[in-house]
Each structure stands twice: as C-alpha cells, then as structure tokens.
Amino acid sequence: MEELAYVVILNWNGAEYIRDCLRSALAQTYPHYRVLVVDNGSTDASRAIIQDEFPEATFLGLPENLHFARGSNAGIRKALEDPDCAHVVTLNNDTRVDPEWLMELVRGATRGVAMVASKLFLMDRSRILNSTGLSIAPDGSGLDRGWSQRDEGQYDEAFDVFGPTAGAGLYTKEALDAVGLFDEAFLAYYEDLDLAWRIRLAGWEARFAPQAIVHHKFSASYGSGNPMRVYLCERNRIWNLVQNYPWRFAGMAIPWNVARNIAGPLPWDHPSATHEKGGNLKAGSVAKAMARARIDGYAGIPRALEKRRSRVAQSRVDPRTVGTWLRRYGVGFRESVLA
C-alpha cells in the first residue's frame, strides 16, 4: 500500500489562480493522498471559492495573514496529526501541477532521502525554468537551480540537489519530526533553505524528480520588485549563514557578498524575474530595504546563535562534509551575478 501524502497549500488572496491550483492538485494519479488548504486570512473571494467549490479538500482557516512560514507550519502540523501521514508536500497556491506530479515526488523519496524537489516552469513563459532545486552560496544565500534557463533537456535526469523550494517540495514526516518545521522567525523567503540545511545536517539527503512538473506564477504574493521581498531575503540570508554554516566557511561570506552586490543586480531583482510593468526596484528603494535588513539581521544574531548551538549538538556531519556541499551544490560567483 502506498504511503499517505498530504499536499499542504497555503492560500492568501489567491482568487485569480486557486481554482487551477486545486483542480490540478485534486487530479493526481497517486492513489493515497489528501489536500489540505490553509487560508492565510484572505480578504478576497478565494476563501469562499475553496470552501464552496472544493469540498474534497480539508480547509484550515487562519484569522489573519501569518505569512509563509507560520501559515505553512499550521497546515503541516495539522497534517502530521494524522498517524498515517508519511510525507508532507508544500505547494504554492499560484501553481498548476501535472497529474503525475505527486507520484513522481513520492517515488523519489527512497531510503535516506528526506526531501524531493519538483521541476518548476514559469507559468507565463513557455519552457522557461523557475527551479529544479536549491543551490547554495558562500554568503548564506541560495538560488533556484536552472533559474530562467530554457528547458532543453539539461535537467531530465534524477540526481542529488541540496534541497527543494517550498513552493513545490516533499518532506518526509520522519525528518520533520526530527528537525522541526519552517523557522517562523524568517516570515517568508529562505525558510525552505534553512530547513534544507537542518535536514541535511541531521544526515538526510535530497533528490530532484524531473517528471514532477509544476507551472508557477512567479512572485504572485509579494510581487517582484517589492521592498519587503528584498528586505526579507537579505535579513534571512544573514540568519541562515549564522545558524547553519561552519565558522570556517562563514568567514568567506562578507567579502563574497560585498563583491556579489557590487558586481551585479540582486538575484531577486533581476529583470529576467518578471515581465510585469514596474517589476524592478529603484536603487534608492533597494538601498533602504538592504540597510534595514542588515540592521534587523544583525540584531537577531544572538537568537540565531542559540539555534546554531542546538543544531551543532545534533549534527551528524562534519565541516569537511559541508565543504563538499558548497562545492557540489554551490553556485559560482559568475553564475550568481548573472542569475
């Protein structure tokens, strides 16, 4: 009998695309799964759409917008209450998944593999990739592997990745029980990268499932070119670095990050991210968001150090292994600048 999988969809004001998302999620060929929708305090019609049109899905309504990490965790905790739950799959509400998507993800969760990444395409750009898993950088940041590339078969094989994007990623119950859920202090962005670090430090691996196809409306919630997005990515980068990187590698972060920001646009502010009008931030807005992120990020370092100590105590890998990760799953300087 196939193991039970829960697909946890976080919705916030998604009336424009939640129907397509749920129709596709509820049409999976995998025979043993449930769909759970967390509504993050929506104020549009999406809440009524979910409850009235999709009774097959379990509905969990939150009284306010708890943002991605806390909202997703509410749904994951609900899923983990089911003693038969073996896998939790997080899925953005601005997606459409192929019928074999869930089957391919579960198939990838072999022994020792606690995370499985989907193959995401940008919904409005035919055959342009959004993500094939997460890559890591020396400064604590991460990038979507394959970002903005045209799919020409270069990612058609299943192989190791550092971790999945939480926009469409599978996590095993065993791993979540061991290391915890998304870090709620992150609010949104990089919470999936931090979770991937924790799961890997605990001794598990991740795989990419090339036939687990997802079509994603990029940045539908915050919007590309949003100062809040810039702020969260930079602040959370600092915390991810402090919480997870061995000190011998954390020391590389400052010069690498300085050079990175001088050399090119921020990965989350590149023109290729969107074709929407007004999609790119002005330099002044970027500078203000970055400055505030640095201030708040540094202020949160004592708390990050506490988390670091508990993770080091539970880690099953040594710094040398982390070094191999940075080489194997790392993003090069040129690739990062051109992202």
Coordinates of C-alpha atoms in Angstrom, one line a residue:
M1 CA 0.0 0.0 0.0
E2 CA 1.3 3.4 -0.9
E3 CA 2.3 5.8 1.9
L4 CA -0.1 8.6 2.7
A5 CA 1.0 12.0 1.4
Y6 CA -0.5 15.4 2.4
V7 CA -0.4 18.2 -0.1
V8 CA -0.5 21.4 2.0
I9 CA -1.4 24.5 0.0
L10 CA -1.1 27.9 1.6
N11 CA -3.6 30.5 0.1
W12 CA -3.6 34.2 0.6
N13 CA -5.9 36.3 -1.6
G14 CA -5.5 33.8 -4.5
A15 CA -8.9 34.1 -6.1
E16 CA -7.2 34.6 -9.5
Y17 CA -5.4 31.2 -9.5
I18 CA -6.6 29.0 -6.6
R19 CA -9.2 27.1 -8.8
D20 CA -6.5 26.0 -11.3
C21 CA -4.2 25.0 -8.4
L22 CA -6.8 22.9 -6.6
R23 CA -8.2 21.3 -9.7
S24 CA -4.8 20.0 -10.6
A25 CA -3.9 19.1 -7.1
L26 CA -7.0 17.0 -6.7
A27 CA -6.5 15.2 -10.1
Q28 CA -3.3 13.3 -9.1
T29 CA -2.7 9.8 -10.2
Y30 CA -1.1 8.9 -6.9
P31 CA -3.8 6.9 -5.1
H32 CA -3.2 7.7 -1.4
Y33 CA -3.1 11.5 -0.6
R34 CA -5.1 14.3 0.9
V35 CA -5.2 18.0 0.0
L36 CA -5.2 20.5 2.9
V37 CA -5.6 24.2 2.2
V38 CA -4.6 26.8 4.7
D39 CA -6.2 30.1 4.2
N40 CA -3.9 32.9 5.5
G41 CA -6.6 35.4 6.4
S42 CA -7.6 36.1 2.8
T43 CA -9.8 39.2 2.2
D44 CA -10.8 38.4 -1.4
A45 CA -13.1 35.7 -2.7
S46 CA -10.6 32.9 -2.6
R47 CA -11.7 31.7 0.9
A48 CA -15.3 31.2 -0.3
I49 CA -14.1 29.5 -3.6
I50 CA -12.1 26.9 -1.6
Q51 CA -14.9 26.1 0.8
D52 CA -17.8 26.2 -1.6
E53 CA -16.2 24.6 -4.8
F54 CA -13.7 22.2 -3.4
P55 CA -15.3 20.2 -0.5
E56 CA -12.8 17.3 -1.2
A57 CA -10.0 19.5 0.3
T58 CA -9.6 19.9 4.0
F59 CA -9.9 23.6 4.9
L60 CA -8.0 25.3 7.7
G61 CA -8.8 29.0 8.0
L62 CA -6.5 31.3 9.9
P63 CA -7.8 34.6 11.3
E64 CA -5.0 36.7 9.9
N65 CA -2.1 36.6 7.4
L66 CA 0.7 34.7 9.3
H67 CA 2.9 34.9 6.2
F68 CA 4.5 31.8 4.6
A69 CA 6.5 30.1 7.4
R70 CA 3.9 30.4 10.2
G71 CA 0.9 29.8 7.8
S72 CA 2.5 26.7 6.2
N73 CA 3.5 25.3 9.6
A74 CA -0.1 25.5 10.7
G75 CA -1.0 23.2 7.8
I76 CA 1.9 20.9 8.3
R77 CA 1.2 20.4 12.0
K78 CA -2.4 19.6 11.0
A79 CA -1.2 17.0 8.5
L80 CA 1.3 15.5 11.0
E81 CA -1.6 14.9 13.4
D82 CA -2.7 12.0 11.1
P83 CA -0.7 9.0 12.3
D84 CA -0.7 7.6 8.7
C85 CA 0.9 10.6 7.2
A86 CA 4.3 9.7 5.8
H87 CA 5.0 12.7 3.5
V88 CA 4.1 16.4 3.6
V89 CA 4.3 18.3 0.2
T90 CA 4.1 22.0 0.3
L91 CA 2.6 23.8 -2.7
N92 CA 2.1 27.4 -3.6
N93 CA -1.4 28.5 -4.5
D94 CA -0.2 30.2 -7.7
T95 CA 0.8 26.8 -9.3
R96 CA -0.7 24.2 -11.6
V97 CA 0.7 20.7 -11.3
D98 CA 0.7 17.8 -13.8
P99 CA -1.3 14.6 -12.9
E100 CA 1.9 12.6 -12.3
W101 CA 3.5 15.2 -10.1
L102 CA 2.8 13.7 -6.7
M103 CA 3.6 10.2 -7.8
E104 CA 7.0 11.3 -9.0
L105 CA 7.8 13.1 -5.8
V106 CA 6.9 10.2 -3.6
R107 CA 8.8 7.8 -5.9
G108 CA 11.9 10.0 -5.3
A109 CA 11.7 9.6 -1.5
T110 CA 13.9 6.5 -1.3
R111 CA 15.8 5.3 1.8
G112 CA 17.9 8.1 3.2
V113 CA 16.1 10.8 1.1
A114 CA 14.0 13.2 3.2
M115 CA 13.4 15.9 0.6
V116 CA 12.4 15.8 -3.1
A117 CA 12.4 18.8 -5.5
S118 CA 9.9 19.4 -8.3
K119 CA 10.7 20.8 -11.7
L120 CA 9.1 24.2 -11.9
F121 CA 8.4 26.2 -15.0
L122 CA 7.5 29.9 -15.1
M123 CA 3.8 29.8 -16.0
D124 CA 3.8 32.8 -18.3
R125 CA 7.0 31.9 -20.2
S126 CA 6.8 28.7 -22.2
R127 CA 9.5 26.2 -21.2
I128 CA 11.5 28.6 -19.1
L129 CA 12.6 27.1 -15.8
N130 CA 11.8 28.5 -12.4
S131 CA 13.5 25.9 -10.2
T132 CA 15.0 22.4 -10.3
G133 CA 16.0 22.5 -6.6
L134 CA 18.1 24.9 -4.4
S135 CA 21.7 25.8 -4.9
I136 CA 23.7 27.4 -2.0
A137 CA 26.3 30.2 -2.0
P138 CA 29.2 31.1 0.4
D139 CA 27.3 34.1 1.9
G140 CA 24.3 32.2 3.2
S141 CA 22.1 32.9 0.2
G142 CA 20.5 30.4 -2.2
L143 CA 19.3 30.4 -5.7
D144 CA 16.9 28.3 -7.7
R145 CA 19.0 25.8 -9.8
G146 CA 18.2 26.3 -13.5
W147 CA 16.6 29.7 -12.9
S148 CA 15.4 31.4 -16.1
Q149 CA 17.0 28.8 -18.4
R150 CA 15.2 27.4 -21.3
D151 CA 14.5 23.7 -20.8
E152 CA 16.4 21.8 -23.4
G153 CA 16.7 18.5 -21.6
Q154 CA 19.6 19.5 -19.3
Y155 CA 17.6 18.7 -16.2
D156 CA 15.9 15.5 -17.4
E157 CA 17.7 13.1 -15.0
A158 CA 17.1 12.5 -11.3
F159 CA 20.1 13.4 -9.2
D160 CA 21.1 14.9 -5.9
V161 CA 20.2 18.5 -5.1
F162 CA 20.7 20.5 -1.9
G163 CA 17.0 20.8 -1.2
P164 CA 13.6 21.7 -2.7
T165 CA 11.9 25.0 -3.0
A166 CA 9.0 25.0 -0.6
G167 CA 6.8 26.2 -3.5
A168 CA 6.5 22.6 -4.5
G169 CA 8.6 20.3 -2.3
L170 CA 8.2 17.0 -0.5
Y171 CA 9.5 16.4 3.1
T172 CA 9.2 13.2 5.0
K173 CA 7.4 13.0 8.3
E174 CA 10.5 11.3 9.8
A175 CA 12.7 14.3 9.0
L176 CA 10.2 16.9 10.1
D177 CA 9.7 15.2 13.4
A178 CA 13.4 15.1 13.9
V179 CA 14.4 18.7 13.0
G180 CA 11.2 20.7 13.2
L181 CA 9.3 22.8 10.7
F182 CA 10.0 26.1 8.9
D183 CA 11.7 28.7 11.1
E184 CA 8.9 31.1 11.8
A185 CA 11.3 34.0 12.5
F186 CA 12.1 34.0 8.8
L187 CA 8.5 35.0 8.0
A188 CA 9.0 34.3 4.3
Y189 CA 11.9 33.5 1.9
Y190 CA 14.8 31.3 2.8
E191 CA 12.8 29.3 5.3
D192 CA 13.0 26.4 2.9
L193 CA 16.7 26.9 2.5
D194 CA 17.2 26.9 6.3
L195 CA 15.0 23.7 6.6
A196 CA 17.1 22.0 3.9
W197 CA 20.3 22.9 5.9
R198 CA 18.8 21.4 9.1
I199 CA 17.6 18.2 7.4
R200 CA 21.0 17.7 5.7
L201 CA 22.9 18.4 8.9
A202 CA 20.8 15.7 10.5
G203 CA 22.1 13.2 8.0
W204 CA 19.5 13.0 5.2
E205 CA 19.7 13.8 1.5
A206 CA 17.6 15.4 -1.2
R207 CA 16.7 14.4 -4.8
F208 CA 15.3 16.1 -7.8
A209 CA 12.3 14.5 -9.6
P210 CA 12.5 15.7 -13.2
Q211 CA 9.0 14.4 -14.1
A212 CA 7.3 16.1 -11.1
I213 CA 6.2 19.1 -13.2
V214 CA 4.8 22.3 -11.8
H215 CA 3.9 25.6 -13.5
H216 CA 4.4 28.6 -11.3
K217 CA 3.2 32.1 -11.4
F218 CA 6.4 33.7 -10.1
S219 CA 6.0 36.2 -7.2
A220 CA 2.3 36.3 -7.2
S221 CA 2.0 37.1 -3.5
Y222 CA 4.6 39.7 -2.8
G223 CA 5.3 40.7 -6.4
S224 CA 8.7 41.0 -7.9
G225 CA 10.2 44.4 -7.3
N226 CA 8.8 44.6 -3.7
P227 CA 10.9 46.2 -1.0
M228 CA 9.6 43.7 1.5
R229 CA 10.9 40.9 -0.6
V230 CA 14.4 42.4 -0.8
Y231 CA 14.3 43.1 3.0
L232 CA 13.3 39.5 3.9
C233 CA 15.8 37.8 1.5
E234 CA 18.7 39.8 2.9
R235 CA 17.8 39.6 6.6
N236 CA 17.1 35.9 6.3
R237 CA 20.4 35.3 4.4
I238 CA 22.3 36.6 7.5
W239 CA 20.4 34.3 9.9
N240 CA 20.8 31.3 7.6
L241 CA 24.5 31.9 7.5
V242 CA 24.9 32.2 11.3
Q243 CA 22.5 29.3 12.1
N244 CA 23.9 26.7 9.7
Y245 CA 27.4 27.3 8.2
P246 CA 30.5 26.1 10.0
W247 CA 32.6 29.1 11.1
R248 CA 35.4 28.1 8.7
F249 CA 33.0 28.8 5.8
A250 CA 31.1 31.6 7.3
G251 CA 34.2 33.7 7.3
M252 CA 34.1 33.7 3.5
A253 CA 30.7 35.3 3.5
I254 CA 31.5 39.0 3.9
P255 CA 34.0 39.5 1.0
W256 CA 31.9 37.2 -1.2
N257 CA 28.7 39.1 -0.5
V258 CA 30.3 42.5 -0.9
A259 CA 31.8 41.6 -4.3
R260 CA 28.5 40.0 -5.3
N261 CA 26.4 43.1 -4.6
I262 CA 29.0 45.4 -6.4
A263 CA 29.2 43.1 -9.4
G264 CA 25.6 42.8 -10.4
P265 CA 21.9 43.1 -9.5
L266 CA 20.4 41.2 -6.6
P267 CA 19.2 37.7 -7.6
W268 CA 15.6 38.5 -6.6
D269 CA 15.6 41.9 -8.5
H270 CA 16.9 40.8 -11.9
P271 CA 14.9 41.9 -15.0
S272 CA 14.6 38.3 -16.0
A273 CA 12.5 37.6 -13.0
T274 CA 9.4 39.2 -14.5
H275 CA 7.8 40.9 -17.5
E276 CA 5.4 42.8 -15.3
K277 CA 5.3 46.6 -15.5
G278 CA 7.3 48.2 -12.7
G279 CA 8.9 44.8 -11.9
N280 CA 12.3 46.2 -10.9
L281 CA 13.1 48.3 -7.9
K282 CA 14.8 51.7 -8.0
A283 CA 18.3 51.9 -6.5
G284 CA 17.1 54.0 -3.6
S285 CA 14.4 51.5 -2.6
V286 CA 16.9 48.7 -2.7
A287 CA 19.4 50.5 -0.6
K288 CA 16.8 51.3 2.1
A289 CA 15.5 47.8 2.2
M290 CA 19.0 46.4 2.3
A291 CA 20.1 48.7 5.1
R292 CA 17.0 47.9 7.2
A293 CA 17.6 44.2 6.6
R294 CA 21.2 44.4 7.8
I295 CA 20.2 46.2 10.9
D296 CA 17.5 43.8 11.8
G297 CA 19.6 40.8 10.7
Y298 CA 22.5 41.7 13.0
A299 CA 20.1 42.4 15.8
G300 CA 18.8 38.9 15.5
I301 CA 22.2 37.2 15.6
P302 CA 22.1 36.4 19.4
R303 CA 18.9 34.3 18.7
A304 CA 20.5 32.8 15.7
L305 CA 23.5 31.7 17.7
E306 CA 21.2 29.9 20.2
K307 CA 19.7 28.0 17.3
R308 CA 23.1 27.3 15.9
R309 CA 24.3 25.7 19.2
S310 CA 21.4 23.3 19.2
R311 CA 21.9 22.3 15.6
V312 CA 25.7 21.8 16.1
A313 CA 24.9 19.5 19.0
Q314 CA 22.6 17.4 16.9
S315 CA 24.6 17.5 13.6
R316 CA 25.7 14.2 12.1
V317 CA 28.1 15.7 9.6
D318 CA 31.4 17.5 10.0
P319 CA 32.7 20.7 8.4
R320 CA 34.6 18.8 5.8
T321 CA 31.3 17.3 4.5
V322 CA 29.7 20.8 4.4
G323 CA 32.7 21.9 2.3
T324 CA 31.8 19.2 -0.2
W325 CA 28.2 20.5 -0.3
L326 CA 29.4 24.0 -1.1
R327 CA 31.4 22.6 -4.0
R328 CA 28.8 20.2 -5.2
Y329 CA 25.6 22.2 -4.7
G330 CA 27.2 25.6 -4.7
V331 CA 26.6 28.5 -7.1
G332 CA 29.6 30.1 -8.6
F333 CA 30.3 33.8 -8.4
R334 CA 29.7 34.4 -12.1
E335 CA 26.5 32.3 -12.1
S336 CA 25.2 34.3 -9.1
V337 CA 25.9 37.6 -10.7
L338 CA 24.1 36.6 -13.9
A339 CA 21.2 34.9 -12.1

